[in-house]
Tab-separated table of C-alpha atoms in Angstrom:
chain	number	residue	atom	x	y	z
V	1006	UNK	CA	-6.758	-15.140	-0.162
V	1007	UNK	CA	-4.988	-12.812	-2.546
V	1008	UNK	CA	-3.245	-14.359	-5.531
V	1009	UNK	CA	-0.730	-11.831	-6.717
V	1010	UNK	CA	2.846	-12.785	-7.373
V	1011	UNK	CA	6.068	-10.898	-7.875
V	1012	UNK	CA	9.383	-12.200	-9.139
V	1013	UNK	CA	12.147	-12.003	-8.290
V	1014	UNK	CA	11.743	-11.359	-4.578
V	1015	UNK	CA	15.299	-10.057	-4.325
V	1016	UNK	CA	17.585	-8.754	-7.060
V	1017	UNK	CA	21.116	-7.390	-6.837
V	1018	UNK	CA	22.428	-6.051	-10.109
V	1019	UNK	CA	25.116	-3.781	-11.504
V	1020	UNK	CA	24.672	-0.289	-12.873
V	1021	UNK	CA	23.584	-0.071	-16.495
V	1022	UNK	CA	21.798	-3.416	-16.664
V	1023	UNK	CA	18.300	-3.753	-18.040
V	1024	UNK	CA	15.871	-5.374	-15.622
V	1025	UNK	CA	12.238	-6.430	-15.643
V	1026	UNK	CA	10.238	-6.952	-12.483
V	1027	UNK	CA	7.371	-9.359	-12.989
V	1028	UNK	CA	3.896	-9.064	-11.481
V	1029	UNK	CA	1.046	-11.468	-12.113
V	1030	UNK	CA	-2.388	-11.894	-10.582
V	1031	UNK	CA	-4.851	-14.726	-11.012
V	1032	UNK	CA	-7.936	-12.901	-9.749
V	1033	UNK	CA	-8.992	-11.386	-13.069
V	1034	UNK	CA	-8.605	-7.868	-11.692
V	1035	UNK	CA	-8.762	-5.112	-14.254
V	1036	UNK	CA	-6.741	-2.565	-12.273
V	1037	UNK	CA	-3.074	-2.958	-11.426
V	1038	UNK	CA	-0.553	-0.700	-9.722
V	1039	UNK	CA	3.162	-0.351	-9.010
V	1040	UNK	CA	4.377	1.346	-5.841
V	1041	UNK	CA	7.927	2.237	-4.861
V	1042	UNK	CA	8.715	1.873	-1.183
V	1043	UNK	CA	11.750	3.789	0.031
V	1044	UNK	CA	14.009	2.469	2.791
V	1045	UNK	CA	12.230	4.837	5.169
V	1046	UNK	CA	8.999	2.935	4.423
V	1047	UNK	CA	6.985	5.581	2.559
V	1048	UNK	CA	5.098	4.226	-0.469
V	1049	UNK	CA	4.574	6.151	-3.676
V	1050	UNK	CA	2.471	5.211	-6.705
V	1051	UNK	CA	4.675	5.151	-9.824
V	1052	UNK	CA	2.447	3.435	-12.418
V	1053	UNK	CA	-1.100	2.196	-12.767
V	1054	UNK	CA	-3.293	0.501	-15.318
V	1055	UNK	CA	-7.065	0.300	-15.541
V	1056	UNK	CA	-7.066	-2.405	-18.191
V	1057	UNK	CA	-5.279	-3.984	-21.126
V	1058	UNK	CA	-3.310	-1.474	-23.208
V	1059	UNK	CA	-3.958	1.230	-20.601
V	1060	UNK	CA	-1.067	2.582	-18.522
V	1061	UNK	CA	-0.587	5.851	-16.670
V	1062	UNK	CA	2.176	7.418	-14.631
V	1063	UNK	CA	1.592	7.793	-10.936
V	1064	UNK	CA	2.264	10.524	-8.434
V	1065	UNK	CA	6.011	9.897	-8.189
V	1066	UNK	CA	8.083	10.343	-11.318
V	1067	UNK	CA	9.954	7.190	-12.267
V	1068	UNK	CA	12.378	6.258	-15.034
V	1069	UNK	CA	10.763	2.849	-15.246
V	1070	UNK	CA	8.191	1.830	-17.834
V	1071	UNK	CA	5.299	-0.628	-17.709
V	1072	UNK	CA	3.163	-2.560	-20.147
V	1073	UNK	CA	-0.232	-4.265	-19.907
V	1074	UNK	CA	-0.661	-6.640	-22.785
V	1075	UNK	CA	-2.571	-9.213	-20.761
V	1076	UNK	CA	-5.015	-8.659	-17.923
V	1077	UNK	CA	-3.058	-10.792	-15.487
V	1078	UNK	CA	0.418	-9.451	-16.208
V	1079	UNK	CA	1.920	-6.015	-15.425
V	1080	UNK	CA	5.720	-6.024	-15.768
V	1081	UNK	CA	7.928	-3.072	-14.857
V	1082	UNK	CA	11.140	-2.414	-16.781
V	1083	UNK	CA	14.216	-0.339	-16.099
V	1084	UNK	CA	16.285	0.085	-19.262
V	1085	UNK	CA	19.462	1.054	-17.412
V	1086	UNK	CA	19.530	0.480	-13.686
V	1087	UNK	CA	21.251	2.997	-11.407
V	1088	UNK	CA	21.973	3.020	-7.659
V	1089	UNK	CA	19.197	5.600	-7.236
V	1090	UNK	CA	16.743	2.877	-8.312
V	1091	UNK	CA	17.549	0.838	-5.219
V	1092	UNK	CA	14.225	0.364	-3.466
V	1093	UNK	CA	11.397	-2.061	-2.835
V	1094	UNK	CA	8.780	-2.304	-5.574
V	1095	UNK	CA	5.279	-3.437	-4.663
V	1096	UNK	CA	2.648	-4.508	-7.169
V	1097	UNK	CA	-1.068	-4.406	-6.406
V	1098	UNK	CA	-4.347	-5.167	-8.146
V	1099	UNK	CA	-8.024	-4.423	-7.637
V	1100	UNK	CA	-11.370	-4.944	-9.338
V	1101	UNK	CA	-14.331	-2.623	-9.746
V	1102	UNK	CA	-17.243	-3.984	-7.743
V	1103	UNK	CA	-20.038	-1.759	-8.926
V	1104	UNK	CA	-21.501	1.644	-8.087
V	1105	UNK	CA	-21.166	2.635	-4.460
V	1106	UNK	CA	-18.495	0.037	-3.743
V	1107	UNK	CA	-14.806	0.625	-3.336
V	1108	UNK	CA	-12.429	-2.027	-4.531
V	1109	UNK	CA	-9.721	-3.180	-2.176
V	1110	UNK	CA	-6.168	-3.310	-3.434
V	1111	UNK	CA	-4.363	-6.617	-2.970
V	1112	UNK	CA	-0.586	-6.432	-2.717
V	1113	UNK	CA	2.143	-8.773	-3.824
V	1114	UNK	CA	5.123	-9.597	-1.572
V	1115	UNK	CA	7.385	-7.059	-3.284
V	1116	UNK	CA	10.718	-7.108	-5.071
V	1117	UNK	CA	13.675	-5.690	-3.204
V	1118	UNK	CA	16.042	-4.226	-5.810
V	1119	UNK	CA	19.636	-3.268	-5.073
V	1120	UNK	CA	21.685	-1.608	-7.804
V	1121	UNK	CA	25.413	-1.542	-7.160
X	484	UNK	CA	-4.840	15.949	-4.197
X	485	UNK	CA	-4.688	14.242	-0.839
X	486	UNK	CA	-1.973	13.906	1.749
X	487	UNK	CA	-1.609	11.658	4.781
X	488	UNK	CA	0.433	12.233	7.915
X	489	UNK	CA	1.229	9.490	10.378
X	490	UNK	CA	2.393	11.330	13.419
X	491	UNK	CA	4.517	8.576	14.937
X	492	UNK	CA	7.258	6.894	12.950
X	493	UNK	CA	7.839	4.291	15.646
X	494	UNK	CA	5.729	3.062	18.564
X	495	UNK	CA	7.200	0.676	21.133
X	496	UNK	CA	4.583	-1.052	23.266
X	497	UNK	CA	4.539	-3.874	25.797
X	498	UNK	CA	2.639	-7.058	25.106
X	499	UNK	CA	-1.019	-6.946	26.237
X	500	UNK	CA	-0.930	-3.142	26.447
X	501	UNK	CA	-3.178	-0.976	24.265
X	502	UNK	CA	-1.828	0.840	21.238
X	503	UNK	CA	-3.035	3.792	19.174
X	504	UNK	CA	-1.559	4.789	15.834
X	505	UNK	CA	-2.391	8.278	14.699
X	506	UNK	CA	-3.322	9.260	11.160
X	507	UNK	CA	-4.388	12.650	9.861
X	508	UNK	CA	-5.257	13.489	6.297
X	509	UNK	CA	-5.967	16.527	4.175
X	510	UNK	CA	-8.194	16.609	1.132
X	511	UNK	CA	-10.436	19.047	-0.677
X	512	UNK	CA	-12.857	16.230	-1.587
X	513	UNK	CA	-14.464	13.326	0.215
X	514	UNK	CA	-12.147	10.418	0.813
X	515	UNK	CA	-12.129	6.744	1.633
X	516	UNK	CA	-9.710	5.688	4.348
X	517	UNK	CA	-7.682	2.539	4.835
X	518	UNK	CA	-5.229	0.955	7.234
X	519	UNK	CA	-2.756	-1.612	5.913
X	520	UNK	CA	-0.244	-3.767	7.791
X	521	UNK	CA	3.083	-4.959	6.409
X	522	UNK	CA	4.863	-7.841	8.134
X	523	UNK	CA	8.613	-8.278	7.521
X	524	UNK	CA	9.453	-9.243	3.957
X	525	UNK	CA	5.813	-9.289	2.918
X	526	UNK	CA	3.399	-7.133	0.956
X	527	UNK	CA	0.641	-5.032	2.466
X	528	UNK	CA	-2.508	-6.552	3.930
X	529	UNK	CA	-5.715	-4.613	4.459
X	530	UNK	CA	-6.659	-4.251	8.146
X	531	UNK	CA	-9.810	-2.176	7.727
X	532	UNK	CA	-11.424	0.515	5.644
X	533	UNK	CA	-13.907	3.336	6.012
X	534	UNK	CA	-16.169	4.023	3.050
X	535	UNK	CA	-19.327	5.428	4.647
X	536	UNK	CA	-21.744	4.849	7.518
X	537	UNK	CA	-20.625	4.207	11.081
X	538	UNK	CA	-17.490	6.121	11.949
X	539	UNK	CA	-16.183	3.247	14.082
X	540	UNK	CA	-14.752	0.562	11.852
X	541	UNK	CA	-13.709	-2.879	13.032
X	542	UNK	CA	-11.054	-4.807	11.182
X	543	UNK	CA	-9.112	-8.013	11.366
X	544	UNK	CA	-6.880	-9.132	14.252
X	545	UNK	CA	-8.810	-7.077	16.822
X	546	UNK	CA	-8.015	-3.680	15.326
X	547	UNK	CA	-10.492	-0.837	15.019
X	548	UNK	CA	-10.355	2.729	13.767
X	549	UNK	CA	-12.501	5.797	14.164
X	550	UNK	CA	-13.143	8.300	11.419
X	551	UNK	CA	-13.380	11.873	12.672
X	552	UNK	CA	-14.320	14.199	9.848
X	553	UNK	CA	-14.009	17.431	11.831
X	554	UNK	CA	-10.483	16.556	12.911
X	555	UNK	CA	-9.646	14.837	9.589
X	556	UNK	CA	-8.306	11.863	11.509
X	557	UNK	CA	-8.512	8.083	11.258
X	558	UNK	CA	-6.660	6.705	14.264
X	559	UNK	CA	-6.081	2.971	14.626
X	560	UNK	CA	-6.411	1.211	17.973
X	561	UNK	CA	-6.042	-2.199	19.541
X	562	UNK	CA	-6.889	-2.775	23.227
X	563	UNK	CA	-4.291	-5.500	23.791
X	564	UNK	CA	-1.380	-6.199	21.457
X	565	UNK	CA	0.478	-9.444	20.849
X	566	UNK	CA	4.061	-10.054	19.838
X	567	UNK	CA	2.730	-10.992	16.396
X	568	UNK	CA	1.456	-7.441	15.913
X	569	UNK	CA	5.031	-6.251	15.414
X	570	UNK	CA	4.911	-4.795	11.909
X	571	UNK	CA	4.692	-1.623	9.873
X	572	UNK	CA	1.292	0.049	9.662
X	573	UNK	CA	0.221	2.350	6.859
X	574	UNK	CA	-2.691	4.735	6.684
X	575	UNK	CA	-3.973	5.533	3.184
X	576	UNK	CA	-6.666	7.600	1.500
X	577	UNK	CA	-8.302	7.592	-1.892
X	578	UNK	CA	-10.492	10.124	-3.637
X	579	UNK	CA	-14.095	9.019	-3.096
X	580	UNK	CA	-15.309	10.353	-6.407
X	581	UNK	CA	-15.976	7.497	-8.768
X	582	UNK	CA	-14.182	9.133	-11.688
X	583	UNK	CA	-11.004	9.348	-9.645
X	584	UNK	CA	-10.399	5.632	-9.817
X	585	UNK	CA	-8.852	3.871	-6.869
X	586	UNK	CA	-5.377	5.340	-6.462
X	587	UNK	CA	-4.106	5.290	-2.894
X	588	UNK	CA	-2.035	7.955	-1.176
X	589	UNK	CA	-0.061	6.527	1.732
X	590	UNK	CA	1.270	7.992	4.924
X	591	UNK	CA	4.883	7.504	5.931
X	592	UNK	CA	4.135	4.445	8.036
X	593	UNK	CA	4.399	3.632	11.746
X	594	UNK	CA	6.643	0.876	12.983
X	595	UNK	CA	5.109	-0.980	15.936
X	596	UNK	CA	7.487	-2.963	18.091
X	597	UNK	CA	5.785	-5.139	20.679
X	598	UNK	CA	8.011	-6.024	23.616
X	599	UNK	CA	7.452	-9.025	25.916
């Protein structure tokens, strides 16, 4: 059973507001990821982290930023939300299981963001 | 870099009928392959994965997939679907080289609608 949580599940907010999407996992995983899922379903990696104080940008350019101060927490922030940020944001985590193994990514339930 | 193509955006199927979801990938390096399912308003759940060994992979909920290296395909099948299989299905690949980490590249998704 995966233990990865995202809050809020739904958020409707006006243009220009600063928002933070929360993601927490209780599995002690060292790797965490943020994906953006467009209304047409396609998922794109926007940020990832392989450990505390390590963050990298993903394949899809995003105006959001992330931080990884604690292993279990990987928040995503938008300084000034715009309608183009309207999307679903999925957080995931995984753990390295040793040479020859491939860690499975566990996904949170997602945050559906609407910017008016 | 890898890319994934899911050839069908939507697949309607009658209950108890078989279903096949097609997935093709392109990559210049060896890859690991995954199928995820997303139920409404939920995150992604791993159905099955191919890392190495037998090309026929069995997953949860009666699903199976076959890796075909020559055709660069990883099609998902179920011999008899249930109403509860109505969901979005995503094929994904990751670079199999250890140094590449565990970033996933997703296909565009296939929406399965099971009709009674």
